mmCIF file of C-alpha atoms in Angstrom:
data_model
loop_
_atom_site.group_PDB
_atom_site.id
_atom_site.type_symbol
_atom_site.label_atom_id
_atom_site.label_comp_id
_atom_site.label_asym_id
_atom_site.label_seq_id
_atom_site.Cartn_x
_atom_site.Cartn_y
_atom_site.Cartn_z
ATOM 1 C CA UNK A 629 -87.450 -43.143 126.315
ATOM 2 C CA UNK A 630 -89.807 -44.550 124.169
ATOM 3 C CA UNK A 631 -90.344 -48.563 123.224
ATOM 4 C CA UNK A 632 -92.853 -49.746 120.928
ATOM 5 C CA UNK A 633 -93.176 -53.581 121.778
ATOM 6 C CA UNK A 634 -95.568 -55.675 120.088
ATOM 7 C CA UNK A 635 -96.386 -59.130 120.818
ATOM 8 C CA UNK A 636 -97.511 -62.188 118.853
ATOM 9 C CA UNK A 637 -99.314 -64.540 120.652
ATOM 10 C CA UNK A 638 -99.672 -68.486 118.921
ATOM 11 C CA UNK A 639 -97.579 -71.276 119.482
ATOM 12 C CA UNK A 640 -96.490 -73.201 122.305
ATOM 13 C CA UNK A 641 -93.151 -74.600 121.148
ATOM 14 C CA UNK A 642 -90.372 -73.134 118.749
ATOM 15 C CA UNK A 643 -87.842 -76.273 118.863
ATOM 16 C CA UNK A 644 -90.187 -79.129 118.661
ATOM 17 C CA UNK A 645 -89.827 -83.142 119.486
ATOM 18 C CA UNK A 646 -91.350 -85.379 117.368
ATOM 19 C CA UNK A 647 -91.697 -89.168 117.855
ATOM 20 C CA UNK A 648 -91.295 -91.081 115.016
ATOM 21 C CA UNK A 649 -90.973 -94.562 114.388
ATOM 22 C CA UNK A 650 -87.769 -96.010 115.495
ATOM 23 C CA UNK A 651 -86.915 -93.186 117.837
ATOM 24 C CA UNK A 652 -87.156 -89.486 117.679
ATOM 25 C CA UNK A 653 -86.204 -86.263 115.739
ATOM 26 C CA UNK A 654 -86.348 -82.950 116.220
ATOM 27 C CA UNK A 655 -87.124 -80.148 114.104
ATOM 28 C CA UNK A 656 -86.435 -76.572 113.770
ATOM 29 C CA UNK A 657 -89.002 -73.416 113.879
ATOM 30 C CA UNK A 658 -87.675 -70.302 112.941
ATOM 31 C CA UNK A 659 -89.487 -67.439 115.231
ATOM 32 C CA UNK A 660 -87.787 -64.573 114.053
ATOM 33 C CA UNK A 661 -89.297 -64.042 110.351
ATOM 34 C CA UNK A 662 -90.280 -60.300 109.413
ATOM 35 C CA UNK A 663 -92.662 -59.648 107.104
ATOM 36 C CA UNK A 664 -94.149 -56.305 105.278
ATOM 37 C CA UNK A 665 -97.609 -56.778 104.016
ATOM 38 C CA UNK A 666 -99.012 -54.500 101.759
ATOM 39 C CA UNK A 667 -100.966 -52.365 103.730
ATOM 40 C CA UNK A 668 -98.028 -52.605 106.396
ATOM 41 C CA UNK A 669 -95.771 -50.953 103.601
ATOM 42 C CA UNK A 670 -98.403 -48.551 102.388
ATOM 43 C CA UNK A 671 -98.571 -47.257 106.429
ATOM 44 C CA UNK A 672 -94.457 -46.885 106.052
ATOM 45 C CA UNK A 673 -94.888 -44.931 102.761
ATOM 46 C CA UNK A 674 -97.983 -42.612 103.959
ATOM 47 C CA UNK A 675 -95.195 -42.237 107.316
ATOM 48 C CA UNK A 676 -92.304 -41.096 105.501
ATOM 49 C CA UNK A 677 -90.415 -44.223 106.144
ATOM 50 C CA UNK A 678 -88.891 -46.055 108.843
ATOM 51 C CA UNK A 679 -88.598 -43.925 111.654
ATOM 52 C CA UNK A 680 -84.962 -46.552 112.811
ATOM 53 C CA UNK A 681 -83.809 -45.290 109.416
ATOM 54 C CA UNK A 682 -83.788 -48.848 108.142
ATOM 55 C CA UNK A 683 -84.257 -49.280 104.645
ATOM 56 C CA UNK A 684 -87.758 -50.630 104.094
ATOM 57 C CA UNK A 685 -86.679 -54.177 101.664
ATOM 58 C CA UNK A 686 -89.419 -55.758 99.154
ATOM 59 C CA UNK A 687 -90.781 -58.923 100.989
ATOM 60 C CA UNK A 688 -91.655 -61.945 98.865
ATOM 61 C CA UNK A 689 -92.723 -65.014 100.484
ATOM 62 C CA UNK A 690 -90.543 -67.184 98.801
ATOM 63 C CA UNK A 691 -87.897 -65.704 100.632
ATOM 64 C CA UNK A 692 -89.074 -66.895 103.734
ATOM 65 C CA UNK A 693 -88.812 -70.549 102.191
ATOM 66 C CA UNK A 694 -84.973 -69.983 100.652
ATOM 67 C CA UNK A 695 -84.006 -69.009 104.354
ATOM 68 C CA UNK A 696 -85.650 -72.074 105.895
ATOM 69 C CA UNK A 697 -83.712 -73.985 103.313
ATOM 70 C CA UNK A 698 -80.296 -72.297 104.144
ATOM 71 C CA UNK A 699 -81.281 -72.338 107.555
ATOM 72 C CA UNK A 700 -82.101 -75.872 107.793
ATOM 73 C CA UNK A 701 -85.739 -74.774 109.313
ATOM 74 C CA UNK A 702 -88.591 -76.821 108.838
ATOM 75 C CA UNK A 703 -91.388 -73.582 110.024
ATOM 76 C CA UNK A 704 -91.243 -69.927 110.332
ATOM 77 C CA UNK A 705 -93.451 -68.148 112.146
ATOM 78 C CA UNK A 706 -93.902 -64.512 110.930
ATOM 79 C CA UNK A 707 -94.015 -61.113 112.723
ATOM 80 C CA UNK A 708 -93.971 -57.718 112.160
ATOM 81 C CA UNK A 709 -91.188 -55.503 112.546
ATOM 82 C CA UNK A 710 -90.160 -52.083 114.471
ATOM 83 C CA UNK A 711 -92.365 -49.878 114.533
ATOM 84 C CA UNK A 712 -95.519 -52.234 113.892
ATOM 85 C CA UNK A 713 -99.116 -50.540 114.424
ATOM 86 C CA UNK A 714 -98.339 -47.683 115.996
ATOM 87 C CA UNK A 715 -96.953 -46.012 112.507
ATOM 88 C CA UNK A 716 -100.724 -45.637 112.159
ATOM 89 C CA UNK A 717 -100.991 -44.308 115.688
ATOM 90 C CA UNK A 718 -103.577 -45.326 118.170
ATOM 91 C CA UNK A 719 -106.304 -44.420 117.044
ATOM 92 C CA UNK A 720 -109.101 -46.285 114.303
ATOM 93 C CA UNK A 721 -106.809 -46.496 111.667
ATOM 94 C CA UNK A 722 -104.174 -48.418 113.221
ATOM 95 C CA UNK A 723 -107.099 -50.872 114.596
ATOM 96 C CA UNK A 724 -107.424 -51.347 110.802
ATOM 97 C CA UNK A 725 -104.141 -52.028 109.708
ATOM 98 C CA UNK A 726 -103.904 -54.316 112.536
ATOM 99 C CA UNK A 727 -106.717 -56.392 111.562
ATOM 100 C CA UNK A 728 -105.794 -56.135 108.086
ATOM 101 C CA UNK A 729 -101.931 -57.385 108.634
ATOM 102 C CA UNK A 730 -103.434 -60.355 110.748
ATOM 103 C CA UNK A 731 -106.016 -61.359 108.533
ATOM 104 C CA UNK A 732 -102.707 -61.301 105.611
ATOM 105 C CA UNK A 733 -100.963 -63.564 107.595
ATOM 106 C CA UNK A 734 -103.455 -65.839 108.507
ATOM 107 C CA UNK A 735 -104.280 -66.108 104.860
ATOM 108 C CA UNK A 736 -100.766 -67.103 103.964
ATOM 109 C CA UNK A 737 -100.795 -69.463 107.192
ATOM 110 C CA UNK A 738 -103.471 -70.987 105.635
ATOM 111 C CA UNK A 739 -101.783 -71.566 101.980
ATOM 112 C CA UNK A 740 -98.549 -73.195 103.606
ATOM 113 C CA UNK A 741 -99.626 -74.973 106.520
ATOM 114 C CA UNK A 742 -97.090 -77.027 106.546
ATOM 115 C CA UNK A 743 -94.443 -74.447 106.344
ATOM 116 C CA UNK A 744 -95.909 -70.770 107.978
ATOM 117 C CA UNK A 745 -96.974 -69.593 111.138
ATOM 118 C CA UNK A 746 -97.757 -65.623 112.820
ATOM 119 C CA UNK A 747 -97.591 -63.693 115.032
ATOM 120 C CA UNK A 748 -100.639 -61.872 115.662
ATOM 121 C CA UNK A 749 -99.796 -58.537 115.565
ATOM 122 C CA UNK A 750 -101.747 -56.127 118.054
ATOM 123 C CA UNK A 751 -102.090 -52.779 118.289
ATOM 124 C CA UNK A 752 -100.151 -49.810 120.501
ATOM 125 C CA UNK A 753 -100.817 -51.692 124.135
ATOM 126 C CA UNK A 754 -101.817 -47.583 124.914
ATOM 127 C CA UNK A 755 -104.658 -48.294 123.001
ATOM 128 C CA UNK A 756 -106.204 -51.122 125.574
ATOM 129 C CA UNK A 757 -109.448 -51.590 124.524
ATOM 130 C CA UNK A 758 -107.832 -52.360 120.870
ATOM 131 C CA UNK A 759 -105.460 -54.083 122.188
ATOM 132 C CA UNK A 760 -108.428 -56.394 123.871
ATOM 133 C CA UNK A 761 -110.309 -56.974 121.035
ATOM 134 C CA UNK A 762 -107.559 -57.927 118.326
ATOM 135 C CA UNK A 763 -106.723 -60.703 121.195
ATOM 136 C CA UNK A 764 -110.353 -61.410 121.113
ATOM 137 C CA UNK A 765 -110.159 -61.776 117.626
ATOM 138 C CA UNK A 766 -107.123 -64.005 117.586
ATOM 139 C CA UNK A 767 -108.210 -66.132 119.817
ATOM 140 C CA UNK A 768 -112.174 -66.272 119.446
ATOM 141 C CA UNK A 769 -112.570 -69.552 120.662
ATOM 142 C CA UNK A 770 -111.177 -69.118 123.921
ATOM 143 C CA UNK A 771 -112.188 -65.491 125.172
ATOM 144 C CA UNK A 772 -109.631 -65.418 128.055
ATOM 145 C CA UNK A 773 -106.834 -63.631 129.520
ATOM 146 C CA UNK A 774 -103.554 -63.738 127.790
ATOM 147 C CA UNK A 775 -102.597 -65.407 131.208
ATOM 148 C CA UNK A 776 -104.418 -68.580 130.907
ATOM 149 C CA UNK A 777 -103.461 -69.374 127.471
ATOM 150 C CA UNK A 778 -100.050 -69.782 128.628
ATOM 151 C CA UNK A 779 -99.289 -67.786 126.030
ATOM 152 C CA UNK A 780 -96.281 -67.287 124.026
ATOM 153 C CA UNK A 781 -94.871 -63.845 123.688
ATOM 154 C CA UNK A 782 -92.562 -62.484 120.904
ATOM 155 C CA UNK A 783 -91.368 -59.183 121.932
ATOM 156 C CA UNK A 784 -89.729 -56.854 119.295
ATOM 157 C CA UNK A 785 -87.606 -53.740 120.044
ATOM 158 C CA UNK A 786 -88.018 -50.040 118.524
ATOM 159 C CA UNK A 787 -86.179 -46.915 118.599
ATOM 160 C CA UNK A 788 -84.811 -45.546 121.738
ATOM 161 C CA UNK A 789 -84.951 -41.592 121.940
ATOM 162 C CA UNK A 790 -81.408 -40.637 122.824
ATOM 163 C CA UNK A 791 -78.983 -38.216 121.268
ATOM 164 C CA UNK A 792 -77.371 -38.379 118.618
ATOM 165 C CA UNK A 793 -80.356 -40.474 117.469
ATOM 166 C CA UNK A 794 -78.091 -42.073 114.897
ATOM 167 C CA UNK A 795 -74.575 -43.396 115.963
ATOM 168 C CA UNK A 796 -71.783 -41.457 113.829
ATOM 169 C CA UNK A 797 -74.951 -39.630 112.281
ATOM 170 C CA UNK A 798 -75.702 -42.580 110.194
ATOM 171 C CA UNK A 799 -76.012 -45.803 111.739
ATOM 172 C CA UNK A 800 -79.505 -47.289 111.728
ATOM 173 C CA UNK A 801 -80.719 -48.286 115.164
ATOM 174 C CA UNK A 802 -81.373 -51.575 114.390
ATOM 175 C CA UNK A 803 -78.071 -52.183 114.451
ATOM 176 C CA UNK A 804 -76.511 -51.476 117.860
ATOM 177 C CA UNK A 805 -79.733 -49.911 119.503
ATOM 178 C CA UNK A 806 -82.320 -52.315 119.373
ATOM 179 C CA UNK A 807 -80.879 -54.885 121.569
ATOM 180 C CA UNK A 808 -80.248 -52.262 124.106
ATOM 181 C CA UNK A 809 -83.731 -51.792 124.136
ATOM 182 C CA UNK A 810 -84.740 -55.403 124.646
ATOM 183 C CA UNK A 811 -82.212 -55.915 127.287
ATOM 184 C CA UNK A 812 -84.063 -52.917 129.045
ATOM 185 C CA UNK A 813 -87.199 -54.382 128.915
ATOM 186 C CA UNK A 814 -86.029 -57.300 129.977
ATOM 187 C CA UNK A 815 -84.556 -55.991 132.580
ATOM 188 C CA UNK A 816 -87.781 -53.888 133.465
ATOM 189 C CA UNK A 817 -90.454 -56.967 132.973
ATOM 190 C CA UNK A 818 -88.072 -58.998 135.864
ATOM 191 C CA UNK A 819 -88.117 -55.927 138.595
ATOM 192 C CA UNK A 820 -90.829 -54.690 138.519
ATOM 193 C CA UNK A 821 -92.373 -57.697 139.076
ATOM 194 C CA UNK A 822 -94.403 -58.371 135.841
ATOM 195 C CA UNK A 823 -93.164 -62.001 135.011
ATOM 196 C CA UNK A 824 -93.975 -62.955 139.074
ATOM 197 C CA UNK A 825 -97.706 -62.232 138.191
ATOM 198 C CA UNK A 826 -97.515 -63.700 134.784
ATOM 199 C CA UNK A 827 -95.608 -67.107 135.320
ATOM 200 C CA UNK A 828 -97.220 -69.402 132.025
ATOM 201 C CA UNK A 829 -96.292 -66.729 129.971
ATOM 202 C CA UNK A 830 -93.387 -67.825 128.186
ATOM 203 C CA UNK A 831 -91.478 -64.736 125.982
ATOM 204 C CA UNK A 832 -88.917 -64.646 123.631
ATOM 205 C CA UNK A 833 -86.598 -62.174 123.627
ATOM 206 C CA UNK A 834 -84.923 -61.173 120.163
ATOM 207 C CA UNK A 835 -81.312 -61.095 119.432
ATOM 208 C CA UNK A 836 -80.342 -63.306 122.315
ATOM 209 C CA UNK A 837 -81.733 -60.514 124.481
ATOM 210 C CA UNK A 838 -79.396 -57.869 123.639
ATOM 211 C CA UNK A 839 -76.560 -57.871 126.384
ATOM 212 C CA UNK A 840 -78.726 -59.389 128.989
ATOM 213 C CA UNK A 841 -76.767 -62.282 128.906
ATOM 214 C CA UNK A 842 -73.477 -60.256 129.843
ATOM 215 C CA UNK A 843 -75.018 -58.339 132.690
ATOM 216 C CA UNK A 844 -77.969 -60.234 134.346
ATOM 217 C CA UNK A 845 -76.575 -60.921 137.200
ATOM 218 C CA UNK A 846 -75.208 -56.685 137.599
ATOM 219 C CA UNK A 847 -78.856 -56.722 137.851
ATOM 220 C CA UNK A 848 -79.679 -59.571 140.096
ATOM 221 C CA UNK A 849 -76.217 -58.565 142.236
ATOM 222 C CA UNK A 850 -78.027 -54.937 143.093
ATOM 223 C CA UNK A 851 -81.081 -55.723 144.563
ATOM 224 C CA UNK A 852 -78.788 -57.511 147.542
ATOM 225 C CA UNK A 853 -78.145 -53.633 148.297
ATOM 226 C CA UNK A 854 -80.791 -52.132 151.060
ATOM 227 C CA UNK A 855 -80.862 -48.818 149.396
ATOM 228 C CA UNK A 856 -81.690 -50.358 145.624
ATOM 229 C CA UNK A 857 -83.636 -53.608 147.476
ATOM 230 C CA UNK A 858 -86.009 -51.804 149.295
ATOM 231 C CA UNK A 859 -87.726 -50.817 146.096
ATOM 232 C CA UNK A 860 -87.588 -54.764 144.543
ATOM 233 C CA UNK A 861 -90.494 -56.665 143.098
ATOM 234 C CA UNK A 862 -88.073 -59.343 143.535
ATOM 235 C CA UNK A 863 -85.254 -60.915 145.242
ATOM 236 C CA UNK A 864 -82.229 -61.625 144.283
ATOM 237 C CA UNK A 865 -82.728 -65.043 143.646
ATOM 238 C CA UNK A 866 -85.868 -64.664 141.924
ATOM 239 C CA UNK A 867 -84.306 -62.254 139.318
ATOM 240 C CA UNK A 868 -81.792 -65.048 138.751
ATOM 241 C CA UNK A 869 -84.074 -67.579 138.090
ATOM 242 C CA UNK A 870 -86.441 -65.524 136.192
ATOM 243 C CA UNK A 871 -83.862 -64.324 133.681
ATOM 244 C CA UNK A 872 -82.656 -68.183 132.823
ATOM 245 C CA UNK A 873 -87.241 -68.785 132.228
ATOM 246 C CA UNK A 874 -87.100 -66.658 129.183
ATOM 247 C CA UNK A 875 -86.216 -67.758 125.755
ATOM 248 C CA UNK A 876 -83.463 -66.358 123.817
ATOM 249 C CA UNK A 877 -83.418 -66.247 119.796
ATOM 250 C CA UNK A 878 -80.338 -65.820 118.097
ATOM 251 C CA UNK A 879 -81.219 -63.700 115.004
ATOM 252 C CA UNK A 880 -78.569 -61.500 113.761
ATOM 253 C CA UNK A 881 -76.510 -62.369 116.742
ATOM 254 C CA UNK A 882 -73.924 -64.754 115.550
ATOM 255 C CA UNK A 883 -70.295 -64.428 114.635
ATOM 256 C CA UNK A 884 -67.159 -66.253 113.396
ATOM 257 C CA UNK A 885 -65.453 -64.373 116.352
#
């Protein structure tokens, strides 16, 4: 089973408190804003298309303002969607398209200050010497681990390689599939013991972490049993507390029902 994650690494806060005089107000950051640059769409196009079976959708900017406004959002911060660099592979190109799509959105961060933020995108993590310098890049100043940045993480789901690949033959992946995925890596960051080495990371998982919610504690419940425990990163407890540390956006995950 395959998942393509890519992470954007930039801001510290995505519901923010801000005194002001007389008291205090908050205001809202939306962290869950997809964009398609034009070398990002030109990689889809030279790919055949979105390998989820998503329709690819023209991107303007102004978009991303009219949802802020419906949204009542005061920032977005902008990412890359499913199945980011690695359409290019892992090789030279995609180190090009990578730098190219962060450069793009640092150029628009730059025009609306006030309004846009990124996600720098990075390449396939199987590509770790890439990987390493588009953080090196991003963060040029610093030249230090993702670690002590206390980074935060936006992790995106991708395809998952089961069969039928499409439910009912048609169904794009998105749809049902990609919060499966994040609830498995979710799931799989927790027990193996990646978040107990990595504790000021703070990550976001999308769609309120797929079905995580539901059976977190299926999860945290198992590892009581010597058979499963004996291979934990974790305890029990530690699962349980570990799962409540991440944050949860609700894109696409809302209903009148």
């Amino acid at each position: 089973m395959l998942l393509y994650t890519f992470f954007g690494l930039l801001i510290n806060n995505f519901a923010v408190r801000e005194l002001a005089p007389g008291g205090s107000s908050w205001y809202l950051t939306d962290t869950h804003i997809h964009a398609i640059t034009p070398d990002y769409l030109a990689a889809f196009q030279n790919a055949g298309g979105d390998p989820s079976g998503f329709p690819t959708p023209n991107w303007p900017v102004q978009g991303v303002f009219d949802g802020l406004d419906t949204t009542g959002s005061t920032r977005a911060v902008l990412s890359i969607s499913f199945p980011g660099i690695p359409i290019a592979g892992n090789g030279e190109s995609a180190r090009e398209l990578c730098r190219k799509t962060n450069i793009f959105f640092g150029n628009l961060a730059d025009s609306y200050p006030q309004k846009l933020e990124f996600f720098g995108a990075l390449p396939d993590w199987r590509d770790i010497n890439g990987t390493l310098d588009e953080i090196d890049f991003l963060y040029s100043t610093q030249k230090t681990a993702i670690e002590q940045y206390h980074a935060l993480v936006f992790m995106q789901p991708g395809v998952m390689e089961v069969d039928p690949f499409f439910i009912s033959g048609f169904l794009p992946q998105p749809i049902v599939d990609y919060p499966q995925q994040t609830t498995r890596a979710a799931v799989d960051l927790v027990s193996s013991g990646v978040r107990s080495r990595t504790p000021s990371v703070d990550l976001i998982l999308s769609h309120v972490g797929g079905t995580l919610p539901f059976l977190s504690q299926r999860v945290s419940g198992i590892l009581i049993i010597p058979e499963i425990g004996s291979h934990r990163n974790v305890t029990a407890t530690e699962a349980e507390v570990q799962f409540r540390q991440f944050y949860y956006d609700i894109a696409l995950s809302a209903s009148e029902t």
